[in-house]
XYZ file of N, CA and C in Angstrom:
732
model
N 66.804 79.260 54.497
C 67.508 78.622 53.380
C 67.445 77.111 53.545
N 66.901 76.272 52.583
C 67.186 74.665 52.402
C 68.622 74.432 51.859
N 69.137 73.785 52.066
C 70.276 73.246 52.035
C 70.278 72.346 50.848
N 71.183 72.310 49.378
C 70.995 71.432 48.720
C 71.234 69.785 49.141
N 70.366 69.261 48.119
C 70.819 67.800 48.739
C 72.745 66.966 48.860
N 73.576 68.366 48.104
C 74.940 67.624 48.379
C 75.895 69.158 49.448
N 75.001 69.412 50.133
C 75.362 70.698 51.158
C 76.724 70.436 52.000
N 76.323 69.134 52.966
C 76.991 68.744 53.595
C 78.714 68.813 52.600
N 78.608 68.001 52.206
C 80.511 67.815 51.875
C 80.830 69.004 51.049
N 79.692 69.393 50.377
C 79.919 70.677 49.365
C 80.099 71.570 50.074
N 79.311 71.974 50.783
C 79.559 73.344 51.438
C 81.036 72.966 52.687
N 81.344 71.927 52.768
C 83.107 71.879 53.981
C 83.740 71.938 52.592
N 83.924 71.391 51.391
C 84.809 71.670 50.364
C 84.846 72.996 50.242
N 83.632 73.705 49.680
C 83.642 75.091 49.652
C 84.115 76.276 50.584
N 83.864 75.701 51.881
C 84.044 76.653 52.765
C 85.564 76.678 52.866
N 86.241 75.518 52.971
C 87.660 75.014 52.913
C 88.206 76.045 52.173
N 87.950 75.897 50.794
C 88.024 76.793 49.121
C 88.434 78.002 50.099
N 87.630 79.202 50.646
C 87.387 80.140 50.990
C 88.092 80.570 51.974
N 88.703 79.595 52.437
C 89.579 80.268 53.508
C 90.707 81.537 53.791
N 90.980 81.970 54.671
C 91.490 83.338 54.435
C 92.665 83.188 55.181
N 92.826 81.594 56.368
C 93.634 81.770 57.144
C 93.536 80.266 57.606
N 95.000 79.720 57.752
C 94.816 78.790 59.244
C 94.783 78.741 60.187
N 93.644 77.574 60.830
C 93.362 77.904 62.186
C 93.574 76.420 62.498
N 93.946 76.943 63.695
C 94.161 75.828 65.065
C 93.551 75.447 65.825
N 92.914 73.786 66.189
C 91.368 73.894 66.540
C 91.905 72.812 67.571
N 91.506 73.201 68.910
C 91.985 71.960 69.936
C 90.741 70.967 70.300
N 90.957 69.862 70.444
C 90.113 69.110 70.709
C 90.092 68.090 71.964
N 89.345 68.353 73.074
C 89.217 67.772 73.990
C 88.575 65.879 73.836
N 89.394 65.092 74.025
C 88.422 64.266 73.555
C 88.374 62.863 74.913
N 86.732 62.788 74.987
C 86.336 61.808 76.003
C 87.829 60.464 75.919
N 87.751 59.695 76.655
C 88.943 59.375 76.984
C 88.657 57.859 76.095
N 87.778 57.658 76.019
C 87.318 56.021 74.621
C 86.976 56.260 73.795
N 87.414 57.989 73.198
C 86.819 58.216 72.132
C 87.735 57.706 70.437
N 87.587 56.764 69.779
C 88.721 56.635 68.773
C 87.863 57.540 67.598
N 86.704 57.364 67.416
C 86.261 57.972 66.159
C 86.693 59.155 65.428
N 86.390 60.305 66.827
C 87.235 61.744 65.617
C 88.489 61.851 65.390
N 89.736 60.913 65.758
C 90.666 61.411 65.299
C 90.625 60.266 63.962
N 90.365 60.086 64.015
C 89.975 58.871 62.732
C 89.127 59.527 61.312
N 88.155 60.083 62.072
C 87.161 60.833 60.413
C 87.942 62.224 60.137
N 87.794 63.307 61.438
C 89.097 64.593 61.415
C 89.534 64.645 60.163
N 90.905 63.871 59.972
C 91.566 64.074 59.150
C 91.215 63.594 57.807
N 90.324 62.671 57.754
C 89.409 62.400 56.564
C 88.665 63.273 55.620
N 88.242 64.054 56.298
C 87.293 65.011 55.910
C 88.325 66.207 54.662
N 89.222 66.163 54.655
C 90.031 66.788 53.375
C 90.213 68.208 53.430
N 90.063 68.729 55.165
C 90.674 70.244 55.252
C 91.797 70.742 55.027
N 92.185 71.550 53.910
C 93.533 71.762 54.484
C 93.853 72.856 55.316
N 93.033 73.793 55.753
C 93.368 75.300 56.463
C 93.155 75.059 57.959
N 93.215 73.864 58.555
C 92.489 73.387 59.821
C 93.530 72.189 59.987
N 94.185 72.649 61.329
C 94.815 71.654 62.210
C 94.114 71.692 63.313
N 93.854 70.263 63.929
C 93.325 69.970 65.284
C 94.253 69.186 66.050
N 94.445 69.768 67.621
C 95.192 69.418 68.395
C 94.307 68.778 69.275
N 94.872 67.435 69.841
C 94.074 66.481 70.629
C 94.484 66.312 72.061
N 93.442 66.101 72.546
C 94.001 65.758 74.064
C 92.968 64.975 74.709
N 93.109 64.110 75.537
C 92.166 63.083 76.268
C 91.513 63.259 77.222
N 90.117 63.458 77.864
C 89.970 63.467 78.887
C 89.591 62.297 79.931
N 89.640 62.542 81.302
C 89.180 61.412 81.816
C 88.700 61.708 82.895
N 87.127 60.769 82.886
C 85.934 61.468 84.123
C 86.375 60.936 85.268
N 86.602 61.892 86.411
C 86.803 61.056 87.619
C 86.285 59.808 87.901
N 85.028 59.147 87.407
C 84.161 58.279 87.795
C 85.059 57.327 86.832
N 85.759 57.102 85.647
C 86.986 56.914 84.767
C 85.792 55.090 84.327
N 84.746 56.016 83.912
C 83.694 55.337 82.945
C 83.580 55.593 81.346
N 83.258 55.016 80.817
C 82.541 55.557 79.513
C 81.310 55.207 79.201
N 80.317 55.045 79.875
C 78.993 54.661 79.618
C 78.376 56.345 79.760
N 77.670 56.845 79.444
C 76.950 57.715 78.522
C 76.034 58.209 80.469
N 76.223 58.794 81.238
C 75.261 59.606 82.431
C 75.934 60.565 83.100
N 75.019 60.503 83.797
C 75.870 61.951 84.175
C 77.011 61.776 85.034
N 77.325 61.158 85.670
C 78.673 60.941 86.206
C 80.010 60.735 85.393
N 79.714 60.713 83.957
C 80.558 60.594 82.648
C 80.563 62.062 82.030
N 79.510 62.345 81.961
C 79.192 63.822 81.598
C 79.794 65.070 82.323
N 79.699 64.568 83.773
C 79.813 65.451 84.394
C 81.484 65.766 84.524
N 81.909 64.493 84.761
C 83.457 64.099 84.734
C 84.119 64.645 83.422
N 83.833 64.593 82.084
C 84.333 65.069 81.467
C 84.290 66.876 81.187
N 83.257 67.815 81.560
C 83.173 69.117 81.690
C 84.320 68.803 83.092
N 84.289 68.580 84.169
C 84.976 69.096 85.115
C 86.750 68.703 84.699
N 86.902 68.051 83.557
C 88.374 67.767 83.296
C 88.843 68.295 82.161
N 87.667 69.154 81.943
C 87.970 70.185 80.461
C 88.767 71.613 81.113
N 89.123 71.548 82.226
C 90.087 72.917 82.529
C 91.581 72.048 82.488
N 91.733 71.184 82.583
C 92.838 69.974 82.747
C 93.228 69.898 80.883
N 92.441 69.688 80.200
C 92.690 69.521 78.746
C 92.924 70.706 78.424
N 92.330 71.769 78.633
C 92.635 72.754 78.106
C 94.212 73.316 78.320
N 94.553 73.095 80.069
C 95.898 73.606 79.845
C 97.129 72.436 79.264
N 96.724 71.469 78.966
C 97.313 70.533 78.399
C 97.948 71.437 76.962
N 96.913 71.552 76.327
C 97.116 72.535 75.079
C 96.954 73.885 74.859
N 98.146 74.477 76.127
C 97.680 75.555 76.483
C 99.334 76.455 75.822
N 100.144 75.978 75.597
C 101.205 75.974 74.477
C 100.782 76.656 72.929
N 99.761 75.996 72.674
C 99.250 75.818 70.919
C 98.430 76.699 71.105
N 98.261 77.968 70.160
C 97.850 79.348 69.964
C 96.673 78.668 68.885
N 95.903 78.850 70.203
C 94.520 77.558 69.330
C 93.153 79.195 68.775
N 92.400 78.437 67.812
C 91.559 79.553 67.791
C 90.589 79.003 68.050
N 90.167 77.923 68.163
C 88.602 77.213 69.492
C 89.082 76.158 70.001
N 88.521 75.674 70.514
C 88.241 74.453 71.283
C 87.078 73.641 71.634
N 87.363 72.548 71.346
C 86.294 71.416 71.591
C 85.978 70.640 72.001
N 85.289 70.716 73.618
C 84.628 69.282 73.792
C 84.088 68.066 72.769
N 84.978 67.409 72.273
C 84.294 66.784 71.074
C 83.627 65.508 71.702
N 82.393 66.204 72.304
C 81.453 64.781 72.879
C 80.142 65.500 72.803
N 79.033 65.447 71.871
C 77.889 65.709 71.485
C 76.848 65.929 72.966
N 76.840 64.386 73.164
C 75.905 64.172 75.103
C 76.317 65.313 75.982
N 77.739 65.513 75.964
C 77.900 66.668 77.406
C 77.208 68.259 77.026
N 76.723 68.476 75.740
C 76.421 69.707 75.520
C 74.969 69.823 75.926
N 73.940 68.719 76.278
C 72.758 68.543 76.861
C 72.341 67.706 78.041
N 73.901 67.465 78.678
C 73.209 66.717 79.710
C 72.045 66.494 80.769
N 71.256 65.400 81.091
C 70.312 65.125 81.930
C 70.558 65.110 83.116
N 69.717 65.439 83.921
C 69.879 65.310 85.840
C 70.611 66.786 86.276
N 71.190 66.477 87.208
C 71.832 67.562 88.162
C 72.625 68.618 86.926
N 72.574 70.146 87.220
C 73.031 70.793 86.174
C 74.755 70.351 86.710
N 75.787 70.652 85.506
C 76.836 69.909 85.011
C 77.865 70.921 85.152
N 78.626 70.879 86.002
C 79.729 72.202 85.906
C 80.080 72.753 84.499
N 80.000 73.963 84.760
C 80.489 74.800 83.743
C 81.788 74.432 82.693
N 81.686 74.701 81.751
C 83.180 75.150 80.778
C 83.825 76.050 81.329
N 85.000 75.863 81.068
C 86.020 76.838 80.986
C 85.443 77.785 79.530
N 85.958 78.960 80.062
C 85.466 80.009 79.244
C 86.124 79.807 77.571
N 84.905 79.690 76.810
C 85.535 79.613 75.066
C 85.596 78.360 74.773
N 85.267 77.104 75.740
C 84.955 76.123 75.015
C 83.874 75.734 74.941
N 83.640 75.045 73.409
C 82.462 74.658 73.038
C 82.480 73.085 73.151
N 80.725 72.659 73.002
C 80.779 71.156 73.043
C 80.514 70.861 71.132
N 80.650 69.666 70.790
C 79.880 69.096 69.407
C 79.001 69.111 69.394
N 78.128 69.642 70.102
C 76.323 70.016 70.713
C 76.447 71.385 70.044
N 77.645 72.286 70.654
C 77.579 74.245 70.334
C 77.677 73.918 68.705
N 78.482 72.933 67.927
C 78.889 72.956 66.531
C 78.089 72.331 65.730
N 76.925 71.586 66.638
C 75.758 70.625 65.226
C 74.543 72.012 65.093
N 74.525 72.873 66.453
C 73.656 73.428 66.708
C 73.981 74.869 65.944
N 75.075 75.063 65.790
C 75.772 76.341 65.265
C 75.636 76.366 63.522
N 76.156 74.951 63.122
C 76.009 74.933 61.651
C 74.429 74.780 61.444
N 74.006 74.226 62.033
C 72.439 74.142 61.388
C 71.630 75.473 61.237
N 71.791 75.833 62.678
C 70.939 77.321 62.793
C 71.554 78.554 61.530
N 72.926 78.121 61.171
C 73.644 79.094 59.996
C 73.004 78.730 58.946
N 72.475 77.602 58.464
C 72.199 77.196 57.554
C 70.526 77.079 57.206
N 70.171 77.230 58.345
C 68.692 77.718 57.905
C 67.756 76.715 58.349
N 68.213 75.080 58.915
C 67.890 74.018 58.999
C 66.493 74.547 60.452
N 65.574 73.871 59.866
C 64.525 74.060 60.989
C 63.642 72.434 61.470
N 64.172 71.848 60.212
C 63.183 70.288 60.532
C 64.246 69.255 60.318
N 64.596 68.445 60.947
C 65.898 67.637 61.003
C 64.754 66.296 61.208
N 65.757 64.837 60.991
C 65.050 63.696 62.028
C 66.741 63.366 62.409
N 66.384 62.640 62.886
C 67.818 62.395 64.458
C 68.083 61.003 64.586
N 69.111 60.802 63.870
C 69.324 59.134 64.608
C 70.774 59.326 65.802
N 70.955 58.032 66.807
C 71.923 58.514 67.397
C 71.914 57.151 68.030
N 72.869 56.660 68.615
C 73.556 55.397 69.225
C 72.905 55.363 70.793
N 72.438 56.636 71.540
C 72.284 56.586 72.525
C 70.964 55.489 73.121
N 70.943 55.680 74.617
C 69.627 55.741 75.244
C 68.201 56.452 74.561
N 67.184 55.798 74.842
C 66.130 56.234 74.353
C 65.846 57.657 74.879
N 66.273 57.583 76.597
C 65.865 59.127 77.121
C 66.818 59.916 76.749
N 68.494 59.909 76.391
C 68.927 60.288 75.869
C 68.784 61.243 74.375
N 68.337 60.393 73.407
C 67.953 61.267 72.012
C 66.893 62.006 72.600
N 66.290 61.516 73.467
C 64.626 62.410 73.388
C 65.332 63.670 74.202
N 66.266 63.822 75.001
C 66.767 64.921 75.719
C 67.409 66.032 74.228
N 68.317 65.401 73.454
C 68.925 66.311 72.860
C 68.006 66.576 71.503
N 66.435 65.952 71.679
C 65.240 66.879 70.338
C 65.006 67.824 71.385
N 64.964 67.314 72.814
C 64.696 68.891 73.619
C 65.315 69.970 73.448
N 66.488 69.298 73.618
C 67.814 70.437 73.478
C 67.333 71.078 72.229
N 67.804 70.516 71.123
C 67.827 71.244 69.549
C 66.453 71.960 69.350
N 65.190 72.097 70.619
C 64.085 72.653 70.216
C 64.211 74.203 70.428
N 65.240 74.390 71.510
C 65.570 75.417 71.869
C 66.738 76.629 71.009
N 67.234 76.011 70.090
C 67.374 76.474 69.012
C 66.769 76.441 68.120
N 65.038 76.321 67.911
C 64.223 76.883 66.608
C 64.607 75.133 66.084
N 64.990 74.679 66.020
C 65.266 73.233 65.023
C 64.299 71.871 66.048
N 63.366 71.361 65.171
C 62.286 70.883 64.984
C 63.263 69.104 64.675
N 62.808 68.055 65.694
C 63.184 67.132 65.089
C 61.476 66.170 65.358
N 61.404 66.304 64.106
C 59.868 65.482 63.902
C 60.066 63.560 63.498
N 61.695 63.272 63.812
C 61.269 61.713 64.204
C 62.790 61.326 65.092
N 62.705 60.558 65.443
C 64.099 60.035 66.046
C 64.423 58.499 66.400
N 65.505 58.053 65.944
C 65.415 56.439 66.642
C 66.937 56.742 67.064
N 67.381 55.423 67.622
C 68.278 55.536 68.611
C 68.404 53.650 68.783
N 69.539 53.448 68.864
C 70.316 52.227 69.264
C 69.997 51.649 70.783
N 69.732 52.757 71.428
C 69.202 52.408 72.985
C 70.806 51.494 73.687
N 72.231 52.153 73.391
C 73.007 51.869 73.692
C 73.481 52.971 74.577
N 74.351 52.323 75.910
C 74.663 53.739 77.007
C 76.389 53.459 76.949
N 77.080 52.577 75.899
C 78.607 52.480 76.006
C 78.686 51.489 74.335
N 80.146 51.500 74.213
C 80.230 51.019 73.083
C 79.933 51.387 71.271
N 80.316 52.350 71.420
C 79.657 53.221 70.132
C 80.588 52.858 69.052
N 82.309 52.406 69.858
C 82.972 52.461 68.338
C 83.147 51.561 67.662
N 81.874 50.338 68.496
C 81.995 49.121 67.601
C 80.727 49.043 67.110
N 79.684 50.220 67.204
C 78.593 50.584 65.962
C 78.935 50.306 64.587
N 78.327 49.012 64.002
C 78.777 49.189 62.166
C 77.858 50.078 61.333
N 79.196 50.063 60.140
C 77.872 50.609 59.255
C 76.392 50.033 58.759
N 76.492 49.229 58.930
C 75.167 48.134 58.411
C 74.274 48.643 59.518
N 74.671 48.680 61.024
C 73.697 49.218 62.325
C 73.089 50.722 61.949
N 74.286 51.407 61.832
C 73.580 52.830 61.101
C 72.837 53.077 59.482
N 72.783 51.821 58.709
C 72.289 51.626 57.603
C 70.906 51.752 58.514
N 70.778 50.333 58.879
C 69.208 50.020 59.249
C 68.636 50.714 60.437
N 69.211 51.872 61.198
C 68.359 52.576 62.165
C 67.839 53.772 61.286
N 68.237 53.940 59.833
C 68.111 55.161 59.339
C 66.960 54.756 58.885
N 67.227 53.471 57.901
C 65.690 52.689 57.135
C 64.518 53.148 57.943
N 64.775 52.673 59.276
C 63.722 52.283 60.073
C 62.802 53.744 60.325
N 63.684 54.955 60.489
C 63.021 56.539 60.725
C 61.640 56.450 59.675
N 60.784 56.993 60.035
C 59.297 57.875 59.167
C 59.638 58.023 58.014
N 58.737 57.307 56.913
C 59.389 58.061 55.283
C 59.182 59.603 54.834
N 57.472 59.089 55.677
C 57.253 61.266 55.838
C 58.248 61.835 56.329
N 58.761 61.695 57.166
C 59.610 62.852 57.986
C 60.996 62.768 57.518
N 61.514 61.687 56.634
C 62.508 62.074 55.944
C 62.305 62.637 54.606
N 61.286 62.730 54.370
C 61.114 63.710 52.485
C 60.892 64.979 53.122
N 60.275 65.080 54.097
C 59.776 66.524 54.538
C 60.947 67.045 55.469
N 61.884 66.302 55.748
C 63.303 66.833 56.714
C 63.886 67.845 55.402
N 64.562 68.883 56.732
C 65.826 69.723 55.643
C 67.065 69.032 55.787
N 67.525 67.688 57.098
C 68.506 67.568 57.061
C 68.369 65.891 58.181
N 69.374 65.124 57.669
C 68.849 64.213 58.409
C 70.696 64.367 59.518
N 70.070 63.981 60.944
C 71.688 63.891 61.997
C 71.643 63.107 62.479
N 73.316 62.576 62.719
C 73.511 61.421 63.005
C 74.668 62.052 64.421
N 73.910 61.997 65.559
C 74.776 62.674 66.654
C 75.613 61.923 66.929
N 76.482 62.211 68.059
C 77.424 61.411 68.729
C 78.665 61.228 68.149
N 79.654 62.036 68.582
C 81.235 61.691 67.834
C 81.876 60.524 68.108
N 81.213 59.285 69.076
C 81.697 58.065 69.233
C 81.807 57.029 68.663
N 80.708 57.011 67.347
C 80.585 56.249 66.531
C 80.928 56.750 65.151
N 81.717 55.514 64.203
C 81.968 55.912 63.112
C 81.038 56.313 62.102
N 80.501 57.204 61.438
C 79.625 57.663 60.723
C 80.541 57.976 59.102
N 81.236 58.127 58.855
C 81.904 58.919 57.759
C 81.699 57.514 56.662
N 81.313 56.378 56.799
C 81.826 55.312 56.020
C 80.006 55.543 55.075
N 79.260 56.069 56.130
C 77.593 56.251 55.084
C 77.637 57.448 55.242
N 78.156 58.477 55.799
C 77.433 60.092 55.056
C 77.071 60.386 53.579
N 78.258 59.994 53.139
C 77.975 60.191 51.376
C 76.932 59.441 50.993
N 76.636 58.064 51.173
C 75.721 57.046 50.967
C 74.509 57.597 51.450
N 74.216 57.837 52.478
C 72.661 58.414 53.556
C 72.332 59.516 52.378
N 73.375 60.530 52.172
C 73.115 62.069 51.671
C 72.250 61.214 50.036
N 72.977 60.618 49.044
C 72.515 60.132 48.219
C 71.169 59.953 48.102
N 71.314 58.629 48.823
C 69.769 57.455 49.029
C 68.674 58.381 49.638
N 68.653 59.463 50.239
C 67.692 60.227 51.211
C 67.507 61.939 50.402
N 68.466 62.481 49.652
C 68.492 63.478 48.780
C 68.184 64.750 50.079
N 68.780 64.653 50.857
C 69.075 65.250 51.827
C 70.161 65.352 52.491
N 70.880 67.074 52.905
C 71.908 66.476 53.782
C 72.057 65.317 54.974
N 73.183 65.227 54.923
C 73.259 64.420 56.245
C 74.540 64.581 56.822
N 74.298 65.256 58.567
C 75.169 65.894 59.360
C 75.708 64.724 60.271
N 76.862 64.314 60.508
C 77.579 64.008 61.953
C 78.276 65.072 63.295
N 77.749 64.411 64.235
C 78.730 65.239 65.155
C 80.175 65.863 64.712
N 80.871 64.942 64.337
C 82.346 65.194 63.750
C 82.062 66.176 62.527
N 81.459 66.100 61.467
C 81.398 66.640 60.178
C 81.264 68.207 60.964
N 79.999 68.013 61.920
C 79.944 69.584 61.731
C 80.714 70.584 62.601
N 81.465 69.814 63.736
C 82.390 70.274 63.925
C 83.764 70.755 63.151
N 83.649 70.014 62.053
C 84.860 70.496 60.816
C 83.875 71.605 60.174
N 82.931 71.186 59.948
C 82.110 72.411 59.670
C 82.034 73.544 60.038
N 82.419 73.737 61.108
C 82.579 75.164 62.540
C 83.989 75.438 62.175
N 84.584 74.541 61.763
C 86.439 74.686 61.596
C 86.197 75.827 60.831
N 85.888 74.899 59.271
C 86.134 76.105 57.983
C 84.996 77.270 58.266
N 84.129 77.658 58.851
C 84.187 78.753 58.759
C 84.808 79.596 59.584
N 85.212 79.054 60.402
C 86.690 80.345 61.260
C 87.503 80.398 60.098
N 87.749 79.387 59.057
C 89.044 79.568 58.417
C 88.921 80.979 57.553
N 87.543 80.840 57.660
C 86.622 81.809 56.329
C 87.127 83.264 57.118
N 87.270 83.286 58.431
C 86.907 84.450 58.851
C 85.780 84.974 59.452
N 84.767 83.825 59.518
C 83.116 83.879 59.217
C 82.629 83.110 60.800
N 82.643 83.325 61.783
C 82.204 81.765 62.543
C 80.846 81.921 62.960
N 80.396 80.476 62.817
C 78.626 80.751 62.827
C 78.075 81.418 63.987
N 77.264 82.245 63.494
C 76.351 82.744 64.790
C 75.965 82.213 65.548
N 76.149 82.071 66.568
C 75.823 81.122 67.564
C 76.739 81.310 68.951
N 75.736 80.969 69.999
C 75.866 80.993 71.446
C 75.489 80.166 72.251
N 76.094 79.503 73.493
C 75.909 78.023 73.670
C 75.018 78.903 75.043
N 73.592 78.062 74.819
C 72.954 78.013 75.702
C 73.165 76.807 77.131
């Protein structure tokens, strides 16, 4: 299935529409993260409450390696019982990077949580998405790790640019994410089913609508499609998907 060009907000309105139930969605969040509690509630769910909690990497960095990565999976049993009160129905690492990290493999989750990696990768593969291009704030080896990642779910990213930034995402403007998008392949954005904008650290919500327009293609954020994963639990429905 292609995705119409107004999928994205249409299909979270719609799915919203459809709901059968509220759900309670906890959210683990890197410890400099301001962005998702900021777009979250933007996004106009009403069947979806998210409960927040902070984490913090022993190494008590925020620059983007694995000692950040790693620190935040090993303090996701710590968040979790934080919000261990609230009769949650998922949970979320809401940090895109820890769901593909590079170097030494990365301690495990606690059982049932997902990263914003399990939820870009979950809505897409539901949706049929097989050719994406990828912009993202990170390191250069960074994006090129998570087209690896997303290859392994069947999803094809045939261009990618990247900010080549390893900290500082939430003072990314929109004008920065205007012109890294310009800059992507014109081929590979007419021939994309979906253009993504990873990373829940940076504000994205101020051009989704704008990108989706100008490009006649969806266009996914880390955050979006994690609300995206929301409403369809609300549905009753949650995407097929299994975190490799």
């Amino acid at each position: 299935m292609r995705p119409r060009a107004d999928d994205a907000f249409g299909l979270l309105a719609m799915w919203d529409g459809q709901a059968e139930r509220t759900v309670r969605i906890g959210m683990l969040l890197p410890w400099a993260n301001v962005a998702v509690e900021d777009e979250l509630p933007r996004l106009g769910l009403s069947h979806t409450v998210f409960h927040y909690t902070r984490l913090v990497p022993a190494s008590r960095t925020t620059a983007v390696d694995a000692a950040f990565w790693h620190g935040l999976r090993s303090a996701a049993a710590g968040g979790l019982d934080a919000l261990s009160p609230v009769p949650l129905d998922a949970v979320f690492l809401a940090c895109t990077s820890a769901g593909f990290p590079t170097g030494p493999a990365p301690p495990a989750l606690p059982p049932g949580v997902l990263t914003a990696f399990d939820a870009l990768t979950g809505v897409l593969t539901h949706l049929g998405v097989r050719r994406i291009v990828l912009a993202t704030p990170y390191p250069q080896e960074v994006t090129a790790a998570e087209a690896a990642a997303l290859a392994a779910y069947g999803i094809e990213t045939t261009a990618h640019a990247s900010l080549g930034l390893a900290d500082g995402y939430p003072t990314v403007t929109a004008d920065q994410i205007r012109t890294l998008v310009r800059h992507l392949p014109p081929v590979a954005l007419r021939t994309a089913d979906a253009v993504v904008l990873s990373c829940t650290g940076w504000h994205t919500l101020p051009v989704l609508a704008e990108l989706q327009q100008a490009l006649g293609v969806p266009v996914f954020s880390s955050t979006l499609a994690m609300a995206l994963y929301a409403a369809r639990l609300a549905m009753g429905a949650p995407c097929e998907h299994q975190p490799k």
